[in-house]
mmCIF file of C-alpha atoms in Angstrom:
data_model
loop_
_atom_site.group_PDB
_atom_site.id
_atom_site.type_symbol
_atom_site.label_atom_id
_atom_site.label_comp_id
_atom_site.label_asym_id
_atom_site.label_seq_id
_atom_site.Cartn_x
_atom_site.Cartn_y
_atom_site.Cartn_z
ATOM 1 C CA MET A 30 31.094 13.234 64.744
ATOM 2 C CA ARG A 31 34.596 14.550 65.153
ATOM 3 C CA PRO A 32 35.666 17.596 66.902
ATOM 4 C CA ARG A 33 35.748 21.248 65.663
ATOM 5 C CA THR A 34 37.915 23.798 65.269
ATOM 6 C CA ALA A 35 37.143 27.024 64.256
ATOM 7 C CA ALA A 36 37.919 30.769 64.053
ATOM 8 C CA ALA A 37 36.099 33.863 63.875
ATOM 9 C CA LEU A 38 34.376 36.150 61.190
ATOM 10 C CA VAL A 39 31.027 38.356 62.091
ATOM 11 C CA GLY A 40 30.284 41.075 64.212
ATOM 12 C CA LEU A 41 27.175 42.861 63.349
ATOM 13 C CA VAL A 42 27.837 41.706 60.062
ATOM 14 C CA VAL A 43 31.260 40.364 59.461
ATOM 15 C CA LEU A 44 34.636 40.461 61.328
ATOM 16 C CA LEU A 45 37.537 38.596 61.818
ATOM 17 C CA GLY A 46 39.524 36.942 64.702
ATOM 18 C CA GLY A 47 39.095 34.024 67.097
ATOM 19 C CA ILE A 48 41.124 30.328 67.297
ATOM 20 C CA ALA A 49 39.900 26.948 68.389
ATOM 21 C CA LEU A 50 40.414 24.024 70.340
ATOM 22 C CA ALA A 51 38.010 21.790 72.305
ATOM 23 C CA ALA A 52 34.775 22.005 74.673
ATOM 24 C CA THR A 53 35.009 22.595 78.433
ATOM 25 C CA TYR A 54 32.740 22.667 81.440
ATOM 26 C CA ASP A 55 32.471 24.553 84.724
ATOM 27 C CA GLY A 56 30.227 22.945 87.236
ATOM 28 C CA GLY A 57 27.793 24.765 88.467
ATOM 29 C CA SER A 58 26.458 25.737 92.127
ATOM 30 C CA SER A 59 22.647 23.953 91.719
ATOM 31 C CA GLY A 60 19.629 23.910 89.588
ATOM 32 C CA ALA A 61 21.768 23.535 86.657
ATOM 33 C CA ARG A 62 23.818 20.955 85.083
ATOM 34 C CA LEU A 63 24.569 21.057 81.555
ATOM 35 C CA THR A 64 25.267 18.220 79.379
ATOM 36 C CA GLU A 65 26.507 18.217 75.650
ATOM 37 C CA ARG A 66 24.271 15.367 73.856
ATOM 38 C CA TRP A 67 25.906 16.096 70.559
ATOM 39 C CA VAL A 68 27.627 18.397 68.049
ATOM 40 C CA SER A 69 26.410 18.189 64.163
ATOM 41 C CA ASP A 70 29.070 17.363 61.135
ATOM 42 C CA THR A 71 28.207 20.722 59.656
ATOM 43 C CA SER A 72 31.279 22.613 60.167
ATOM 44 C CA THR A 73 32.265 24.530 56.979
ATOM 45 C CA GLU A 74 35.534 26.928 55.748
ATOM 46 C CA THR A 75 33.587 30.216 56.850
ATOM 47 C CA LEU A 76 33.549 30.626 60.509
ATOM 48 C CA GLY A 77 31.011 33.453 60.674
ATOM 49 C CA ASN A 78 27.720 31.730 60.879
ATOM 50 C CA HIS A 79 25.425 33.789 62.417
ATOM 51 C CA HIS A 80 21.727 32.687 62.050
ATOM 52 C CA ALA A 81 20.324 30.784 64.573
ATOM 53 C CA PRO A 82 18.390 27.296 64.208
ATOM 54 C CA ALA A 83 15.285 25.926 64.658
ATOM 55 C CA ALA A 84 14.012 23.203 66.522
ATOM 56 C CA GLY A 85 11.496 21.142 67.451
ATOM 57 C CA ARG A 86 8.826 17.926 66.700
ATOM 58 C CA VAL A 87 7.434 17.643 63.609
ATOM 59 C CA GLU A 88 5.043 14.528 62.579
ATOM 60 C CA GLY A 89 6.114 12.554 65.957
ATOM 61 C CA ARG A 90 9.994 13.374 65.376
ATOM 62 C CA GLY A 91 12.392 15.769 67.055
ATOM 63 C CA MET A 92 14.243 17.536 64.221
ATOM 64 C CA VAL A 93 16.728 20.745 63.942
ATOM 65 C CA TYR A 94 16.860 23.093 61.179
ATOM 66 C CA ALA A 95 20.452 24.362 60.955
ATOM 67 C CA PRO A 96 21.089 27.473 58.355
ATOM 68 C CA VAL A 97 24.552 26.748 57.358
ATOM 69 C CA SER A 98 26.754 29.251 55.406
ATOM 70 C CA GLY A 99 30.072 28.373 53.547
ATOM 71 C CA ARG A 100 33.130 29.911 51.665
ATOM 72 C CA SER A 101 31.547 31.732 48.654
ATOM 73 C CA GLY A 102 31.433 29.829 45.367
ATOM 74 C CA THR A 103 30.944 26.746 46.540
ATOM 75 C CA ALA A 104 28.481 23.903 47.737
ATOM 76 C CA GLN A 105 29.064 24.245 51.475
ATOM 77 C CA CYS A 106 26.073 26.563 51.721
ATOM 78 C CA SER A 107 22.150 24.807 52.644
ATOM 79 C CA LEU A 108 19.761 24.383 55.023
ATOM 80 C CA VAL A 109 20.406 21.021 56.788
ATOM 81 C CA ALA A 110 17.761 18.987 58.701
ATOM 82 C CA LEU A 111 18.929 17.320 61.963
ATOM 83 C CA ASP A 112 17.785 14.213 64.359
ATOM 84 C CA ALA A 113 17.135 15.925 67.532
ATOM 85 C CA SER A 114 17.899 12.934 69.033
ATOM 86 C CA ASN A 115 21.676 12.528 67.793
ATOM 87 C CA GLY A 116 22.489 15.302 65.674
ATOM 88 C CA THR A 117 22.874 12.989 62.319
ATOM 89 C CA GLU A 118 21.977 14.894 58.818
ATOM 90 C CA ARG A 119 18.243 14.028 57.460
ATOM 91 C CA TRP A 120 18.463 16.087 54.654
ATOM 92 C CA SER A 121 19.703 19.316 52.709
ATOM 93 C CA HIS A 122 18.408 21.921 50.787
ATOM 94 C CA PRO A 123 21.210 23.300 49.093
ATOM 95 C CA ILE A 124 21.700 26.878 48.193
ATOM 96 C CA PRO A 125 23.442 26.584 44.696
ATOM 97 C CA PRO A 126 27.650 27.691 44.631
ATOM 98 C CA GLU A 127 26.871 31.382 43.003
ATOM 99 C CA ASN A 128 24.469 32.309 45.700
ATOM 100 C CA CYS A 129 26.600 30.777 48.819
ATOM 101 C CA THR A 130 27.571 33.468 50.787
ATOM 102 C CA ILE A 131 27.958 34.461 55.031
ATOM 103 C CA HIS A 132 24.039 35.095 54.522
ATOM 104 C CA SER A 133 23.013 32.014 52.360
ATOM 105 C CA VAL A 134 19.954 30.805 54.468
ATOM 106 C CA ALA A 135 18.696 33.319 57.377
ATOM 107 C CA ASP A 136 16.987 32.301 60.368
ATOM 108 C CA PRO A 137 14.163 29.235 59.710
ATOM 109 C CA ALA A 138 10.838 29.163 61.118
ATOM 110 C CA ILE A 139 8.851 25.913 61.843
ATOM 111 C CA ALA A 140 5.182 26.750 60.938
ATOM 112 C CA ASP A 141 2.066 25.636 59.337
ATOM 113 C CA TYR A 142 1.520 28.562 56.781
ATOM 114 C CA ASP A 143 -0.699 27.051 54.778
ATOM 115 C CA GLY A 144 -3.329 25.853 57.198
ATOM 116 C CA ASP A 145 -3.157 22.000 56.389
ATOM 117 C CA GLY A 146 -2.626 20.805 59.715
ATOM 118 C CA ALA A 147 0.916 19.928 59.231
ATOM 119 C CA LYS A 148 4.106 22.378 59.980
ATOM 120 C CA GLU A 149 6.812 23.434 57.329
ATOM 121 C CA VAL A 150 10.069 24.688 57.277
ATOM 122 C CA LEU A 151 10.347 28.231 56.268
ATOM 123 C CA ALA A 152 13.166 30.321 55.446
ATOM 124 C CA ALA A 153 14.591 33.157 53.449
ATOM 125 C CA THR A 154 18.054 32.556 51.265
ATOM 126 C CA THR A 155 20.220 34.502 49.096
ATOM 127 C CA GLU A 156 18.432 33.050 46.250
ATOM 128 C CA ARG A 157 16.745 35.910 46.932
ATOM 129 C CA SER A 158 13.551 33.952 47.576
ATOM 130 C CA VAL A 159 11.269 32.623 50.830
ATOM 131 C CA VAL A 160 10.670 28.642 50.398
ATOM 132 C CA ALA A 161 8.484 26.420 52.782
ATOM 133 C CA LEU A 162 9.779 22.862 52.981
ATOM 134 C CA HIS A 163 8.283 19.446 53.871
ATOM 135 C CA PRO A 164 9.994 18.788 57.384
ATOM 136 C CA VAL A 165 10.811 15.455 57.222
ATOM 137 C CA THR A 166 11.841 14.979 53.448
ATOM 138 C CA GLY A 167 12.900 18.638 52.586
ATOM 139 C CA ARG A 168 10.539 18.634 49.199
ATOM 140 C CA GLU A 169 9.895 22.294 48.534
ATOM 141 C CA GLU A 170 6.406 22.958 48.820
ATOM 142 C CA PHE A 171 6.481 27.090 48.260
ATOM 143 C CA ARG A 172 8.511 29.739 47.167
ATOM 144 C CA TYR A 173 8.089 33.574 46.233
ATOM 145 C CA ASP A 174 10.713 35.543 45.142
ATOM 146 C CA LEU A 175 12.367 38.591 46.835
ATOM 147 C CA ASP A 176 13.965 41.793 45.562
ATOM 148 C CA ALA A 177 17.106 40.958 47.551
ATOM 149 C CA TYR A 178 18.197 38.216 49.963
ATOM 150 C CA GLY A 179 16.404 37.676 53.064
ATOM 151 C CA TYR A 180 18.256 38.226 56.594
ATOM 152 C CA THR A 181 15.195 37.660 59.213
ATOM 153 C CA LYS A 182 13.282 34.796 60.037
ATOM 154 C CA PRO A 183 9.722 34.739 58.169
ATOM 155 C CA VAL A 184 6.792 35.201 60.192
ATOM 156 C CA VAL A 185 3.639 33.329 60.133
ATOM 157 C CA ALA A 186 0.123 34.570 61.043
ATOM 158 C CA ASP A 187 -3.306 35.390 60.121
ATOM 159 C CA PHE A 188 -2.253 38.857 59.738
ATOM 160 C CA THR A 189 -4.861 40.198 57.400
ATOM 161 C CA GLY A 190 -7.621 38.747 59.730
ATOM 162 C CA ASP A 191 -9.770 36.727 56.954
ATOM 163 C CA GLY A 192 -8.907 33.517 58.843
ATOM 164 C CA ALA A 193 -6.176 31.679 56.800
ATOM 165 C CA LYS A 194 -2.487 32.830 57.493
ATOM 166 C CA GLU A 195 0.359 34.537 55.400
ATOM 167 C CA VAL A 196 4.298 34.543 55.203
ATOM 168 C CA VAL A 197 5.132 37.932 56.123
ATOM 169 C CA VAL A 198 9.050 38.660 55.025
ATOM 170 C CA VAL A 199 11.285 41.403 54.718
ATOM 171 C CA ASP A 200 14.359 41.463 52.522
ATOM 172 C CA VAL A 201 17.628 42.948 53.649
ATOM 173 C CA ARG A 202 17.038 46.002 51.626
ATOM 174 C CA GLY A 203 13.645 46.895 53.691
ATOM 175 C CA THR A 204 11.197 45.235 51.370
ATOM 176 C CA VAL A 205 8.155 44.107 53.158
ATOM 177 C CA SER A 206 5.578 41.304 51.684
ATOM 178 C CA VAL A 207 2.790 39.768 52.973
ATOM 179 C CA VAL A 208 2.117 36.305 50.795
ATOM 180 C CA ARG A 209 -0.650 34.107 50.507
ATOM 181 C CA PRO A 210 -0.024 30.321 50.759
ATOM 182 C CA ASP A 211 -0.693 30.140 46.720
ATOM 183 C CA GLY A 212 2.126 32.774 46.674
ATOM 184 C CA THR A 213 0.276 35.927 45.951
ATOM 185 C CA ALA A 214 1.390 39.011 47.525
ATOM 186 C CA VAL A 215 -1.668 40.717 49.704
ATOM 187 C CA TRP A 216 0.715 43.808 49.834
ATOM 188 C CA THR A 217 4.302 44.817 49.571
ATOM 189 C CA LYS A 218 6.190 48.094 50.855
ATOM 190 C CA ARG A 219 9.572 49.340 50.168
ATOM 191 C CA LEU A 220 11.371 50.668 53.480
ATOM 192 C CA SER A 221 13.702 53.483 53.838
ATOM 193 C CA SER A 222 16.575 51.177 55.034
ATOM 194 C CA TYR A 223 17.729 47.604 55.550
ATOM 195 C CA VAL A 224 16.578 45.445 58.195
ATOM 196 C CA TRP A 225 18.637 43.469 60.723
ATOM 197 C CA GLY A 226 16.378 43.226 63.602
ATOM 198 C CA GLN A 227 13.425 40.400 63.669
ATOM 199 C CA PRO A 228 10.097 41.717 62.629
ATOM 200 C CA THR A 229 7.465 40.588 64.779
ATOM 201 C CA ALA A 230 3.634 40.357 64.368
ATOM 202 C CA ALA A 231 1.621 41.223 67.161
ATOM 203 C CA ASP A 232 -1.389 43.400 68.822
ATOM 204 C CA PHE A 233 0.915 46.589 69.378
ATOM 205 C CA THR A 234 -2.079 49.343 69.199
ATOM 206 C CA GLY A 235 -4.807 46.731 71.784
ATOM 207 C CA ASP A 236 -7.293 47.010 68.937
ATOM 208 C CA GLY A 237 -7.463 43.167 68.924
ATOM 209 C CA ARG A 238 -6.031 43.062 65.556
ATOM 210 C CA PRO A 239 -1.927 42.296 64.922
ATOM 211 C CA GLU A 240 0.086 44.559 63.532
ATOM 212 C CA LEU A 241 4.095 44.441 62.189
ATOM 213 C CA ALA A 242 6.620 46.126 63.929
ATOM 214 C CA LEU A 243 10.301 46.794 62.186
ATOM 215 C CA GLY A 244 12.963 48.442 63.286
ATOM 216 C CA LEU A 245 15.282 49.826 60.379
ATOM 217 C CA GLY A 246 18.915 50.201 59.825
ATOM 218 C CA ASP A 247 18.648 54.279 59.387
ATOM 219 C CA GLY A 248 17.287 54.146 62.991
ATOM 220 C CA ASP A 249 13.554 54.479 62.083
ATOM 221 C CA LEU A 250 10.705 52.219 63.977
ATOM 222 C CA VAL A 251 7.434 51.455 61.993
ATOM 223 C CA VAL A 252 4.388 50.140 62.974
ATOM 224 C CA PHE A 253 2.280 48.921 59.685
ATOM 225 C CA GLY A 254 -1.403 47.852 60.028
ATOM 226 C CA ARG A 255 -2.933 44.447 58.396
ATOM 227 C CA ASP A 256 -3.632 46.969 55.117
ATOM 228 C CA GLY A 257 -0.248 47.843 54.964
ATOM 229 C CA SER A 258 -1.160 51.278 56.282
ATOM 230 C CA VAL A 259 1.281 53.120 58.743
ATOM 231 C CA ARG A 260 0.133 53.373 61.870
ATOM 232 C CA TRP A 261 2.775 55.210 63.216
ATOM 233 C CA ARG A 262 6.518 55.943 62.413
ATOM 234 C CA LEU A 263 9.380 57.279 64.929
ATOM 235 C CA THR A 264 12.410 58.589 62.817
ATOM 236 C CA ASN A 265 15.470 57.804 64.177
ATOM 237 C CA PRO A 266 14.836 57.923 68.059
ATOM 238 C CA PHE A 267 18.052 56.718 69.119
ATOM 239 C CA ASP A 268 20.480 58.494 66.782
ATOM 240 C CA SER A 269 21.432 54.559 65.477
ATOM 241 C CA SER A 270 20.434 51.660 63.332
ATOM 242 C CA ILE A 271 18.441 49.000 65.018
ATOM 243 C CA THR A 272 20.092 45.893 65.530
ATOM 244 C CA TRP A 273 17.911 43.597 67.907
ATOM 245 C CA GLN A 274 14.153 43.950 68.522
ATOM 246 C CA THR A 275 11.998 41.872 70.314
ATOM 247 C CA THR A 276 8.194 42.695 72.124
ATOM 248 C CA GLY A 277 6.344 41.792 75.232
ATOM 249 C CA GLU A 278 3.696 43.039 77.720
ATOM 250 C CA ILE A 279 5.349 45.457 80.271
ATOM 251 C CA ASP A 280 3.077 47.928 81.574
ATOM 252 C CA GLY A 281 -0.346 46.624 81.812
ATOM 253 C CA ASP A 282 -1.905 48.291 79.260
ATOM 254 C CA PRO A 283 -3.718 47.220 76.225
ATOM 255 C CA GLY A 284 -1.654 46.538 73.155
ATOM 256 C CA ARG A 285 2.340 45.392 73.611
ATOM 257 C CA GLU A 286 5.714 47.323 73.772
ATOM 258 C CA ILE A 287 7.986 47.237 71.453
ATOM 259 C CA VAL A 288 12.020 46.575 72.692
ATOM 260 C CA VAL A 289 15.177 47.597 70.723
ATOM 261 C CA ALA A 290 18.663 47.603 70.944
ATOM 262 C CA THR A 291 20.744 49.743 68.742
ATOM 263 C CA ARG A 292 24.401 49.385 67.322
ATOM 264 C CA ASP A 293 25.658 52.429 69.471
ATOM 265 C CA GLY A 294 24.215 50.807 72.666
ATOM 266 C CA ALA A 295 20.819 52.233 73.366
ATOM 267 C CA VAL A 296 18.215 49.883 74.575
ATOM 268 C CA ALA A 297 14.580 51.164 75.004
ATOM 269 C CA ALA A 298 11.164 49.953 75.255
ATOM 270 C CA VAL A 299 8.449 51.776 73.152
ATOM 271 C CA ASP A 300 4.803 52.187 73.501
ATOM 272 C CA GLY A 301 3.174 49.898 70.866
ATOM 273 C CA ARG A 302 0.092 51.947 70.789
ATOM 274 C CA THR A 303 1.314 55.054 70.352
ATOM 275 C CA GLY A 304 5.122 55.029 69.430
ATOM 276 C CA ASP A 305 6.349 56.988 72.706
ATOM 277 C CA VAL A 306 9.491 55.971 73.978
ATOM 278 C CA GLU A 307 8.545 54.804 77.741
ATOM 279 C CA TRP A 308 12.137 54.148 78.959
ATOM 280 C CA ARG A 309 15.818 54.308 77.582
ATOM 281 C CA ARG A 310 19.062 53.223 78.807
ATOM 282 C CA ASN A 311 22.858 53.045 77.088
ATOM 283 C CA PHE A 312 25.269 50.040 77.864
ATOM 284 C CA GLY A 313 27.876 50.513 75.439
ATOM 285 C CA ALA A 314 28.341 49.545 71.946
ATOM 286 C CA PHE A 315 26.183 46.707 70.264
ATOM 287 C CA ALA A 316 23.497 46.501 72.720
ATOM 288 C CA ALA A 317 21.454 43.234 71.948
ATOM 289 C CA VAL A 318 17.919 42.196 73.315
ATOM 290 C CA ARG A 319 15.424 39.170 73.031
ATOM 291 C CA ALA A 320 14.342 37.685 76.407
ATOM 292 C CA VAL A 321 11.511 39.858 78.076
ATOM 293 C CA GLY A 322 8.928 38.269 80.678
ATOM 294 C CA ASP A 323 8.751 37.456 84.449
ATOM 295 C CA GLY A 324 12.075 35.501 85.094
ATOM 296 C CA ASP A 325 12.151 36.069 88.641
ATOM 297 C CA GLY A 326 8.363 35.304 89.645
ATOM 298 C CA ASP A 327 7.868 38.552 91.225
ATOM 299 C CA GLY A 328 5.097 39.350 88.922
ATOM 300 C CA GLU A 329 6.645 42.033 87.093
ATOM 301 C CA PRO A 330 8.339 41.416 83.795
ATOM 302 C CA GLU A 331 12.075 41.917 83.008
ATOM 303 C CA VAL A 332 14.545 42.801 79.999
ATOM 304 C CA TYR A 333 17.628 40.968 79.473
ATOM 305 C CA ALA A 334 19.806 42.902 77.976
ATOM 306 C CA VAL A 335 23.880 42.523 76.783
ATOM 307 C CA ALA A 336 26.132 44.506 74.933
ATOM 308 C CA ARG A 337 29.703 44.256 73.532
ATOM 309 C CA ASP A 338 31.011 44.379 77.117
ATOM 310 C CA GLY A 339 30.366 40.723 77.699
ATOM 311 C CA LYS A 340 27.739 41.579 80.583
ATOM 312 C CA LEU A 341 23.917 40.407 80.795
ATOM 313 C CA ARG A 342 21.924 42.969 83.056
ATOM 314 C CA SER A 343 18.281 42.149 84.146
ATOM 315 C CA LEU A 344 15.979 45.138 83.794
ATOM 316 C CA ASP A 345 12.391 46.175 85.561
ATOM 317 C CA ALA A 346 10.874 46.228 82.206
ATOM 318 C CA ARG A 347 8.491 48.939 83.158
ATOM 319 C CA THR A 348 11.213 51.744 83.954
ATOM 320 C CA GLY A 349 14.264 50.015 82.801
ATOM 321 C CA GLU A 350 16.227 50.185 86.076
ATOM 322 C CA VAL A 351 18.891 47.759 86.407
ATOM 323 C CA GLU A 352 18.309 44.902 88.985
ATOM 324 C CA TRP A 353 21.206 43.016 88.807
ATOM 325 C CA THR A 354 24.622 42.928 86.421
ATOM 326 C CA THR A 355 26.360 39.410 85.949
ATOM 327 C CA THR A 356 29.644 39.566 83.697
ATOM 328 C CA LEU A 357 29.513 36.533 81.465
ATOM 329 C CA THR A 358 32.729 36.716 79.845
ATOM 330 C CA THR A 359 35.934 38.731 80.718
ATOM 331 C CA GLY A 360 37.324 38.072 77.114
ATOM 332 C CA ASP A 361 38.092 40.258 74.760
ATOM 333 C CA VAL A 362 34.773 40.063 72.328
ATOM 334 C CA GLN A 363 33.866 42.046 69.259
ATOM 335 C CA MET A 364 29.626 41.135 70.570
ATOM 336 C CA THR A 365 27.446 39.644 72.951
ATOM 337 C CA PRO A 366 24.419 37.929 71.185
ATOM 338 C CA PRO A 367 21.485 38.502 73.298
ATOM 339 C CA PRO A 368 20.098 35.691 75.628
ATOM 340 C CA SER A 369 17.039 33.154 75.154
ATOM 341 C CA MET A 370 14.446 32.392 78.217
ATOM 342 C CA GLY A 371 12.684 29.121 79.258
ATOM 343 C CA ASP A 372 12.416 26.691 81.550
ATOM 344 C CA VAL A 373 15.469 24.377 80.738
ATOM 345 C CA THR A 374 15.908 22.556 84.128
ATOM 346 C CA GLY A 375 12.484 21.511 84.118
ATOM 347 C CA ASP A 376 11.802 22.820 87.497
ATOM 348 C CA GLY A 377 8.373 24.852 87.019
ATOM 349 C CA SER A 378 10.518 28.180 86.673
ATOM 350 C CA PRO A 379 12.296 29.555 83.516
ATOM 351 C CA GLU A 380 16.368 30.450 83.215
ATOM 352 C CA VAL A 381 18.040 32.580 80.989
ATOM 353 C CA VAL A 382 20.349 31.151 78.868
ATOM 354 C CA ALA A 383 23.145 33.122 77.553
ATOM 355 C CA VAL A 384 25.894 32.709 75.280
ATOM 356 C CA THR A 385 29.091 34.813 74.550
ATOM 357 C CA ASN A 386 31.165 35.719 71.193
ATOM 358 C CA ASP A 387 34.380 33.676 72.588
ATOM 359 C CA GLY A 388 32.049 30.113 72.716
ATOM 360 C CA ILE A 389 30.618 30.152 76.077
ATOM 361 C CA VAL A 390 27.139 28.680 76.672
ATOM 362 C CA SER A 391 25.868 30.084 80.478
ATOM 363 C CA VAL A 392 22.774 28.902 82.151
ATOM 364 C CA VAL A 393 21.763 32.214 84.607
ATOM 365 C CA ASP A 394 19.574 32.293 87.521
ATOM 366 C CA PRO A 395 17.092 35.274 86.555
ATOM 367 C CA ALA A 396 16.370 36.266 90.335
ATOM 368 C CA SER A 397 20.041 36.953 91.414
ATOM 369 C CA GLY A 398 22.073 37.090 87.913
ATOM 370 C CA GLU A 399 24.293 33.624 89.509
ATOM 371 C CA VAL A 400 25.632 31.632 86.825
ATOM 372 C CA LEU A 401 24.430 28.098 87.363
ATOM 373 C CA ASP A 402 26.479 26.323 85.229
ATOM 374 C CA SER A 403 28.580 27.207 81.956
ATOM 375 C CA TYR A 404 29.669 24.934 78.898
ATOM 376 C CA LYS A 405 32.754 26.223 76.613
ATOM 377 C CA ARG A 406 34.151 25.555 73.145
ATOM 378 C CA ASP A 407 36.866 27.750 71.461
ATOM 379 C CA VAL A 408 34.985 28.539 68.564
ATOM 380 C CA SER A 409 32.988 32.010 68.769
ATOM 381 C CA VAL A 410 28.975 32.707 68.620
ATOM 382 C CA TYR A 411 27.233 35.166 67.097
ATOM 383 C CA THR A 412 23.538 34.549 67.940
ATOM 384 C CA HIS A 413 21.022 33.892 70.381
ATOM 385 C CA PRO A 414 20.547 30.362 71.674
ATOM 386 C CA THR A 415 17.596 28.387 70.265
ATOM 387 C CA LEU A 416 15.239 26.745 73.133
ATOM 388 C CA ALA A 417 12.916 24.018 71.882
ATOM 389 C CA ASP A 418 11.341 20.734 73.514
ATOM 390 C CA ALA A 419 12.189 18.674 70.461
ATOM 391 C CA ASP A 420 12.365 15.221 72.237
ATOM 392 C CA GLY A 421 9.218 15.912 73.767
ATOM 393 C CA ASP A 422 9.980 15.347 77.446
ATOM 394 C CA GLY A 423 8.356 18.291 78.155
ATOM 395 C CA VAL A 424 11.918 20.457 78.865
ATOM 396 C CA PRO A 425 13.426 22.309 76.428
ATOM 397 C CA GLU A 426 16.964 21.596 75.395
ATOM 398 C CA ILE A 427 19.506 24.138 74.169
ATOM 399 C CA TYR A 428 20.745 24.574 70.645
ATOM 400 C CA VAL A 429 23.570 26.842 69.618
ATOM 401 C CA ILE A 430 25.022 27.259 66.265
ATOM 402 C CA TYR A 431 29.210 28.107 66.369
ATOM 403 C CA GLY A 432 30.526 30.299 63.489
ATOM 404 C CA ASP A 433 31.978 27.604 62.007
ATOM 405 C CA GLY A 434 28.447 26.103 61.384
ATOM 406 C CA SER A 435 28.606 23.271 63.669
ATOM 407 C CA VAL A 436 25.490 22.851 66.246
ATOM 408 C CA VAL A 437 25.847 21.802 69.691
ATOM 409 C CA ALA A 438 22.610 20.034 71.409
ATOM 410 C CA LEU A 439 22.796 20.798 75.010
ATOM 411 C CA SER A 440 20.539 19.661 78.043
ATOM 412 C CA ALA A 441 20.077 21.467 81.523
ATOM 413 C CA ALA A 442 17.615 19.096 83.030
ATOM 414 C CA GLU A 443 18.799 17.090 85.497
ATOM 415 C CA GLY A 444 20.112 13.508 84.175
ATOM 416 C CA GLY A 445 20.793 15.279 81.006
#
């Protein structure tokens, strides 16, 4: 696998900038030591890849699935299956040159969508379809046509409550489809705007049944019931497009809350039952959220939020009050992807794994905000890190896709 060089080309969607060289390391204080396991040979001429890989164990093998975009009109776009032990390519699902763009393959999902006891890999593509592929061979098993290309990860769940799973997919223009494994639609709804934030299926209302939460580009936040009816809708409560979305149980009442971040910098928690905004904070342009949970072990959940300023904040999830702030980078960055959370050191407690637009990966102590260790490549990053135990040792690894399409596998556990 050869060294990589790259530039940068994406903000929320596509921006230009950046340079490229090699990887460097910053020795951490204690509790984490980032080790580069491999760098994949998947780089392309397009330097704005911004969809996160999926990783895990399938059929006893560790696999990583990289959504790689390339230059328009070329054969550079594909969903690439990588061996998690060394990053070598196992198979590739190509996107035709006429469909090859910056958004060629959205975030993939690993799930048993058809209930046959085996997991598949699902992804929406610029062929205006969502596909399910055999995880080891790449053979196509399922395809459902969309009105426009898909930007977000498909959701696989028994959404209708009939005992069988469905695939819930949203295209970039805002058409929601709930699809059976045989390719027939349960229902389809056209929304008022495009969708960038990741849709989530969960019991938001506390009635024991899942709903679907969607944050829209026009700023609306909508929760659908299993039959496609609207349970509630907020009309542009933050005066800005919702670009990142996650969920969590933050206040102890039945149902889950929805945590959103907007282009103009708002981070807010919304009651899943009523749609009431429980708290709101503003951190400047391009706020982002993903990780919600009790990171510091105090028995109360936190929200970990970032913004364009390159700072990571721990917020009390009940009140939105800032518990600590850490500067991840002082570089002149275009945006900051949201962090992920998991026990990447194997010490029994979670860590926050944060990335920056200028190529830094950091393991952060969620109790204090201390950066325990960092890894850097001079290539831009535009999306969150993926944490997954693909090697089966009980400790998740860190997988980061850089703007050039190369995937880096890192370990923070003792011994690498």
